Short mmCIF file of C-alpha atoms in Angstrom, two decimals:
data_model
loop_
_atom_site.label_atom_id
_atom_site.label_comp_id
_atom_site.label_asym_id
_atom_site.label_seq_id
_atom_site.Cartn_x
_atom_site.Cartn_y
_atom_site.Cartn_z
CA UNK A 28 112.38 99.79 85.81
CA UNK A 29 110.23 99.35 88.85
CA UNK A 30 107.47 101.72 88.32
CA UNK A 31 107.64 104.00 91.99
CA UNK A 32 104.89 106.19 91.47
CA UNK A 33 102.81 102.85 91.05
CA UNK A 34 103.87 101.02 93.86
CA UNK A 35 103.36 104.33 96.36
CA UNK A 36 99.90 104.43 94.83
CA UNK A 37 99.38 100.75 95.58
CA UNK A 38 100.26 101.18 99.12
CA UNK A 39 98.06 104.53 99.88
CA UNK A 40 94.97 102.51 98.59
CA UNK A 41 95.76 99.27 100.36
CA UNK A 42 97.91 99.80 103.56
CA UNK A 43 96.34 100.63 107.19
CA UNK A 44 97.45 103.44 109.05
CA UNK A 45 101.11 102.01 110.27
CA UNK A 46 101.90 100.75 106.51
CA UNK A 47 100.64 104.47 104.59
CA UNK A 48 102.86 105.94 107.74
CA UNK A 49 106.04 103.79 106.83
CA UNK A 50 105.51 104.80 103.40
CA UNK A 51 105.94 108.92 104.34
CA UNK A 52 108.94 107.75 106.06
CA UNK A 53 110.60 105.50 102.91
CA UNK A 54 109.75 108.45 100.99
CA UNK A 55 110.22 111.53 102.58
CA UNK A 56 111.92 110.55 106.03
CA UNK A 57 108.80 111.96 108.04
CA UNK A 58 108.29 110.92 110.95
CA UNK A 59 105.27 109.08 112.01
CA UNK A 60 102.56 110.21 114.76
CA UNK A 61 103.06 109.23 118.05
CA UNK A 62 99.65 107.10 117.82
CA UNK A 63 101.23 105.17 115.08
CA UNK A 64 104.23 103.78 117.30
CA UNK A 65 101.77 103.16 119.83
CA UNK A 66 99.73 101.16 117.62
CA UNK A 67 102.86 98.84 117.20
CA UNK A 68 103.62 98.79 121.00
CA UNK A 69 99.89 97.88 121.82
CA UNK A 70 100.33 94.68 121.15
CA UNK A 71 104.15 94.30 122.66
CA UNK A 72 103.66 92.10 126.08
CA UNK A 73 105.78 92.57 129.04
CA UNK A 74 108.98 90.46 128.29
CA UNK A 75 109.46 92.99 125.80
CA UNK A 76 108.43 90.89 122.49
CA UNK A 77 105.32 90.58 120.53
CA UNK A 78 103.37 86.84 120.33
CA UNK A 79 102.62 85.62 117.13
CA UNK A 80 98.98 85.65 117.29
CA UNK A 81 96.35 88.85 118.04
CA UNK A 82 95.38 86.88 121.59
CA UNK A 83 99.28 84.90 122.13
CA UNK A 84 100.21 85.46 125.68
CA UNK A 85 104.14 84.11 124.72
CA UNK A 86 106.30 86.13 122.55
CA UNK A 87 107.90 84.86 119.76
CA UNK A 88 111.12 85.78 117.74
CA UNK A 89 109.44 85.72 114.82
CA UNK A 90 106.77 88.27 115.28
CA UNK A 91 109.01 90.11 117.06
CA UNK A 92 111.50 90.99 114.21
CA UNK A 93 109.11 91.76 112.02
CA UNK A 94 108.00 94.07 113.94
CA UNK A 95 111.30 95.50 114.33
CA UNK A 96 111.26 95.55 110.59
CA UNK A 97 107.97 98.03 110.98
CA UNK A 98 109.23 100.11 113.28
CA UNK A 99 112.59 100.66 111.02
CA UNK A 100 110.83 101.87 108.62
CA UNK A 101 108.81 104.58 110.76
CA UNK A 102 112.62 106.01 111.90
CA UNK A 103 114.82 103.40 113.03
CA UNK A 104 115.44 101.36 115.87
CA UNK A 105 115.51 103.04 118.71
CA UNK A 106 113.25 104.29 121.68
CA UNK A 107 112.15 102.34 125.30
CA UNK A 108 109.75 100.33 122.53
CA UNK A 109 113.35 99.11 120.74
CA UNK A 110 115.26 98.95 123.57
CA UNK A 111 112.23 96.60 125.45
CA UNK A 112 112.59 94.02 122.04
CA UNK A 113 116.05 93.75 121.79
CA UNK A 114 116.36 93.10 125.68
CA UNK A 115 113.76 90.48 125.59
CA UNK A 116 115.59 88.84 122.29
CA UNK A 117 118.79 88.79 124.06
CA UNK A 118 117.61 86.98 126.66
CA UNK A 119 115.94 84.66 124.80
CA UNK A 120 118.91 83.70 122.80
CA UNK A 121 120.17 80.14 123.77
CA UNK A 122 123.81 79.34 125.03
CA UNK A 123 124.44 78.13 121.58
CA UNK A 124 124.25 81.76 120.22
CA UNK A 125 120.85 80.25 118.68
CA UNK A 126 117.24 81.46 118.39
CA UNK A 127 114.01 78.88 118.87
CA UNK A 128 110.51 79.60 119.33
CA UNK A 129 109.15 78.71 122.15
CA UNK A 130 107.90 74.75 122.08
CA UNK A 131 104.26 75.40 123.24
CA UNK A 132 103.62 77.42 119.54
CA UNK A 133 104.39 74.60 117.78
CA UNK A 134 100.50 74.46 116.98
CA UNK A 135 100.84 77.64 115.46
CA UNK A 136 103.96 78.19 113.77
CA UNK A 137 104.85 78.38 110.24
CA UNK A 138 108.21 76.14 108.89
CA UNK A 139 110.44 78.42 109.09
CA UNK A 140 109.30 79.05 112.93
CA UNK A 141 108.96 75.40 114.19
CA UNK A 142 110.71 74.79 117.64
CA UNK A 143 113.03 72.39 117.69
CA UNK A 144 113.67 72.37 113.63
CA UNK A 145 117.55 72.85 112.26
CA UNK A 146 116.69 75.02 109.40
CA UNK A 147 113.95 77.06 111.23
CA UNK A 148 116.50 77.61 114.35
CA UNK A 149 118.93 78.68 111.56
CA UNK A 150 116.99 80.61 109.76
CA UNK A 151 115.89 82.88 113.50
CA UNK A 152 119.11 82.82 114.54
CA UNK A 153 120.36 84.67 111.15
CA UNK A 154 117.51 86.68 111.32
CA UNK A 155 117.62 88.22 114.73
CA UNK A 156 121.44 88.79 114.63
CA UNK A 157 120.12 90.75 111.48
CA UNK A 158 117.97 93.13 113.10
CA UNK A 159 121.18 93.01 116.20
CA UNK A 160 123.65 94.52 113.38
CA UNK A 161 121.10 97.25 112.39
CA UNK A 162 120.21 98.05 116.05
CA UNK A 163 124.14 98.61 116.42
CA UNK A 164 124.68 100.72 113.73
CA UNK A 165 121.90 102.90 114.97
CA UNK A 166 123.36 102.73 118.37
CA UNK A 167 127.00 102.78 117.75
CA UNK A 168 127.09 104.66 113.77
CA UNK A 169 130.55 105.21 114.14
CA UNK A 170 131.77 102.15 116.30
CA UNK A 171 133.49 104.58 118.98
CA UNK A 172 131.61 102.24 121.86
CA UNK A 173 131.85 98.90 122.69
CA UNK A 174 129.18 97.45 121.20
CA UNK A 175 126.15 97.08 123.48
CA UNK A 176 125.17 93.82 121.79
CA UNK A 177 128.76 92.50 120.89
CA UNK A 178 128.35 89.18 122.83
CA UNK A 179 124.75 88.64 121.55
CA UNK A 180 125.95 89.10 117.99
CA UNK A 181 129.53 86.98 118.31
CA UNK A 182 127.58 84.07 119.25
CA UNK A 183 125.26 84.37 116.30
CA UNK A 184 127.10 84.81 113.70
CA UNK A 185 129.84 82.13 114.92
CA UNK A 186 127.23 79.54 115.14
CA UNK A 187 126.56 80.69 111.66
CA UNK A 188 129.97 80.21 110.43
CA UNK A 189 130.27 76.35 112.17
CA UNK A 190 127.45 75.74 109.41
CA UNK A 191 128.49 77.04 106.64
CA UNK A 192 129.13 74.65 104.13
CA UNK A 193 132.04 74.81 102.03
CA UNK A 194 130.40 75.66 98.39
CA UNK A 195 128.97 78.72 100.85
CA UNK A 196 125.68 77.16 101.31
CA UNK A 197 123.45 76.93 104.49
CA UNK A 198 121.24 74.05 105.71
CA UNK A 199 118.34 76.44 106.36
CA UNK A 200 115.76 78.60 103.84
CA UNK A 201 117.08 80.55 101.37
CA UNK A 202 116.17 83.66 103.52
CA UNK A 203 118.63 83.24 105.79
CA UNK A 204 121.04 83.30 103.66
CA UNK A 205 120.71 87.28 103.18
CA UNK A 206 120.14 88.01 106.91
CA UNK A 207 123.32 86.19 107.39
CA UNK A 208 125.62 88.21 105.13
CA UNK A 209 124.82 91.38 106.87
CA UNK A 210 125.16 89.70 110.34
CA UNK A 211 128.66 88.12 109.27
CA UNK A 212 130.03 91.34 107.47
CA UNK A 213 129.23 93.16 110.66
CA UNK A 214 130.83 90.67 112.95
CA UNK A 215 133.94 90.99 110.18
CA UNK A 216 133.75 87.25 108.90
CA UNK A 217 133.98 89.36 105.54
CA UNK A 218 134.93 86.16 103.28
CA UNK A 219 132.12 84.04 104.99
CA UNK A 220 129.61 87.12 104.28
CA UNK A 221 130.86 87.38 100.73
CA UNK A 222 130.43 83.50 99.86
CA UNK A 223 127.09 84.43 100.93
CA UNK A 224 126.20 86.74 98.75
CA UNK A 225 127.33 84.75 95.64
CA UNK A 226 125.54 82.00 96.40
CA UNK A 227 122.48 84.40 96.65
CA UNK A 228 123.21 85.72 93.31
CA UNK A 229 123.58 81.91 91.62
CA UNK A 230 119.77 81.80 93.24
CA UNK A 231 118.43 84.89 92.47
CA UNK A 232 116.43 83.11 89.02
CA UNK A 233 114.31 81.03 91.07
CA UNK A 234 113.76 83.92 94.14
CA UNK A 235 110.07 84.61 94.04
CA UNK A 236 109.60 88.37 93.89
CA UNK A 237 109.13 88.65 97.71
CA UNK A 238 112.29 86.79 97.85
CA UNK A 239 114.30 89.49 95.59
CA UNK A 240 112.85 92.54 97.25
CA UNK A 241 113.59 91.29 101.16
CA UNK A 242 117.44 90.32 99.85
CA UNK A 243 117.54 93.46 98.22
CA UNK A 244 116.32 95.46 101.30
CA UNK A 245 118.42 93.63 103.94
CA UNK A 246 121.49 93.92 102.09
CA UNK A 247 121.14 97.54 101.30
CA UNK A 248 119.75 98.11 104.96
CA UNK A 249 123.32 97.39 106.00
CA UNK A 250 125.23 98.75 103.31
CA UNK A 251 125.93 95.25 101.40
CA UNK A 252 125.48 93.96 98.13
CA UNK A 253 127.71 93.46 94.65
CA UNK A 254 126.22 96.31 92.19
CA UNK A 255 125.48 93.60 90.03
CA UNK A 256 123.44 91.54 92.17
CA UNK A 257 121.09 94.69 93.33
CA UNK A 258 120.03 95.59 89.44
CA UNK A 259 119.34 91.95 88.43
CA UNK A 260 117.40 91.99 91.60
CA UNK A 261 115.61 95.04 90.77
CA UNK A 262 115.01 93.66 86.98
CA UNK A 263 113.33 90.86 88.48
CA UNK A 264 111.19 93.28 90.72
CA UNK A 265 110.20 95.48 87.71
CA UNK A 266 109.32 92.27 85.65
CA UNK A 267 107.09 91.00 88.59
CA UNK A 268 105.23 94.27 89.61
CA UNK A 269 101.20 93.80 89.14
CA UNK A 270 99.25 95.96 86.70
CA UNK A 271 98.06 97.90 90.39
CA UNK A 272 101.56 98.24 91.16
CA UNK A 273 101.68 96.21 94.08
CA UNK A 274 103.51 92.48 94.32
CA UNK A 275 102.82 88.95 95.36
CA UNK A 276 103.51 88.70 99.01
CA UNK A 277 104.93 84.83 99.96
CA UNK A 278 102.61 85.02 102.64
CA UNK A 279 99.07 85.60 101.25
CA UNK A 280 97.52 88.72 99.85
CA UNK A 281 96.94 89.61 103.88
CA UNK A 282 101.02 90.80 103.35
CA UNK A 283 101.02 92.42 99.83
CA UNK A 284 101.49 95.71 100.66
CA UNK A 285 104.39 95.07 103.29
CA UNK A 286 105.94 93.40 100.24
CA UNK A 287 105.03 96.56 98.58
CA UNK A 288 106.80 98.58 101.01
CA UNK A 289 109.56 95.97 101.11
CA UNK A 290 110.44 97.14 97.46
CA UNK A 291 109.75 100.34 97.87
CA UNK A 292 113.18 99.93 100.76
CA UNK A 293 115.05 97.84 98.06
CA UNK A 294 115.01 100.49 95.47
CA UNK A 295 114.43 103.55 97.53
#
C-alpha cells in the first residue's frame, strides 16, 4: 500500500506555500487563504491564461491547464480566476475543435507542446477538453443547464474520435490517452472512452510512476476507471514510492512534490 502518512510528510517538507495549501485541501477539504489563489493569479496575463515561462508575455495552453490542475486542488474550478482561463482557452481553440501553442514558443516548448506537431496538438486538445469536462461538472453537477461549454467540448472530443484508431489507440503520448477517456465519457462517446481505458490498462507495466498516478487522478477526477485498473495502478505507486515518501516526477526533481500531490489525488 502507498504509505499516506509518508507522502503528506514529503510534501510539508518540500512543497512552497500553494503545494503545502493543496495538500490541506486533498486532505481535509480546507480551503486555502486568499493570498494563496492570488499567488496563482499573479502570474495569469490579461487574455486570461498563464505563459509558459516566469517573464512569457503569450499564454500558453499548456501552462495554463496545469494551472487549472493547481487551482482544483485548492477547491475546484471556479471563481473570476477560472472563469478568465477557460474563456481565454475557448477562444483559443481552433475551428478544428483543436488546441496548438502558439508558433512563436516553439523555442521554448517541450514535445508534447510543439506548435504545429500531430501528437502534441493531440495530446492539448485531449487535455484541455479534460479540464472543460471537470469545469462542467463543477458548473452544471447535475446537468439541469445547457452546458456552458457544450460546443467547446463537442468539437474536442469529436476530433478525438476521427483519430481513434481501431485497436483503440491514439497517434499522440500516452497521456492523452487518459485525458481523453474522461473528455469522451462526458461527451457520451461511452464505447470510444472505454476502448480507452483498456488500452491504458494493456500499458499500465511500462507507465513510469508519474504516468500511473496522473491516469489514476484524471480518471477518478471524473468518476472513471475499471476497479481493476485503479489498484494495479496504485500497486505500482506503492512499489515506486521513495524511502522520503515522495516520487519521481517525469519532469525533473523541480516537480516531485506536484507528483507527490498527484498521488496523494489518485488514492485520496
Amino acid at each position: 500500500m502507498v504509505d499516506i502518512d509518508a507522502a503528506i510528510g514529503y510534501v510539508v517538507a518540500h512543497g512552497d506555500p500553494v503545494e503545502r495549501a493543496r495538500l490541506s485541501f486533498l486532505r481535509t477539504g480546507q480551503a486555502p487563504p486568499p493570498h494563496i489563489v492570488e499567488r496563482i493569479a499573479a502570474g495569469q496575463i490579461a487574455a486570461g491564461g498563464w505563459p509558459a515561462s516566469t517573464d512569457g508575455v503569450l499564454p500558453s495552453v499548456d501552462a495554463t491547464c496545469f494551472r487549472l490542475n493547481e487551482l482544483d486542488d485548492l477547491g475546484g474550478l471556479h471563481g473570476d480566476v477560472v472563469d478568465r482561463a477557460l474563456g481565454w482557452l475557448a477562444s483559443a481553440q481552433r475551428t478544428d475543435g483543436t488546441w496548438q501553442e502558439n508558433e512563436s514558443l516553439a523555442a521554448e516548448a517541450p514535445p508534447w507542446a510543439m506548435p504545429g506537431d500531430p501528437e502534441a496538438t493531440l495530446y492539448l486538445t485531449a487535455l484541455a477538453g479534460f479540464w472543460f469536462t471537470v469545469a462542467e461538472v463543477e458548473i452544471n453537477p447535475h446537468l439541469e443547464q445547457v452546458p456552458k461549454y457544450a460546443n467547446t467540448l463537442q468539437a474536442a472530443a469529436g476530433h478525438f474520435v476521427s483519430l481513434l484508431r481501431p485497436d483503440g489507440t491514439w497517434p499522440s503520448f500516452l497521456a492523452a490517452g487518459w485525458h481523453a477517456a474522461g473528455l469522451l465519457h462526458g461527451q457520451q462517446f461511452f464505447y470510444e472512452s472505454a476502448r480507452v481505458q483498456l488500452v491504458l490498462g494493456d500499458r499500465l507495466h511500462d507507465m513510469t510512476a508519474a504516468d500511473a498516478a496522473s491516469m489514476a487522478a484524471a480518471l477518478r477526477r471524473v468518476n472513471l476507471g475499471d476497479d481493476w485498473l485503479l489498484q494495479e495502478a496504485r500497486k505500482k505507486l506503492a512499489a515506486t514510492q521513495r524511502t522520503d515518501g515522495g516520487w519521481d516526477s517525469a519532469e525533473g526533481p523541480n516537480f516531485d512534490v506536484n507528483t507527490t500531490l498527484t498521488v496523494l489525488r489518485a488514492c485520496r
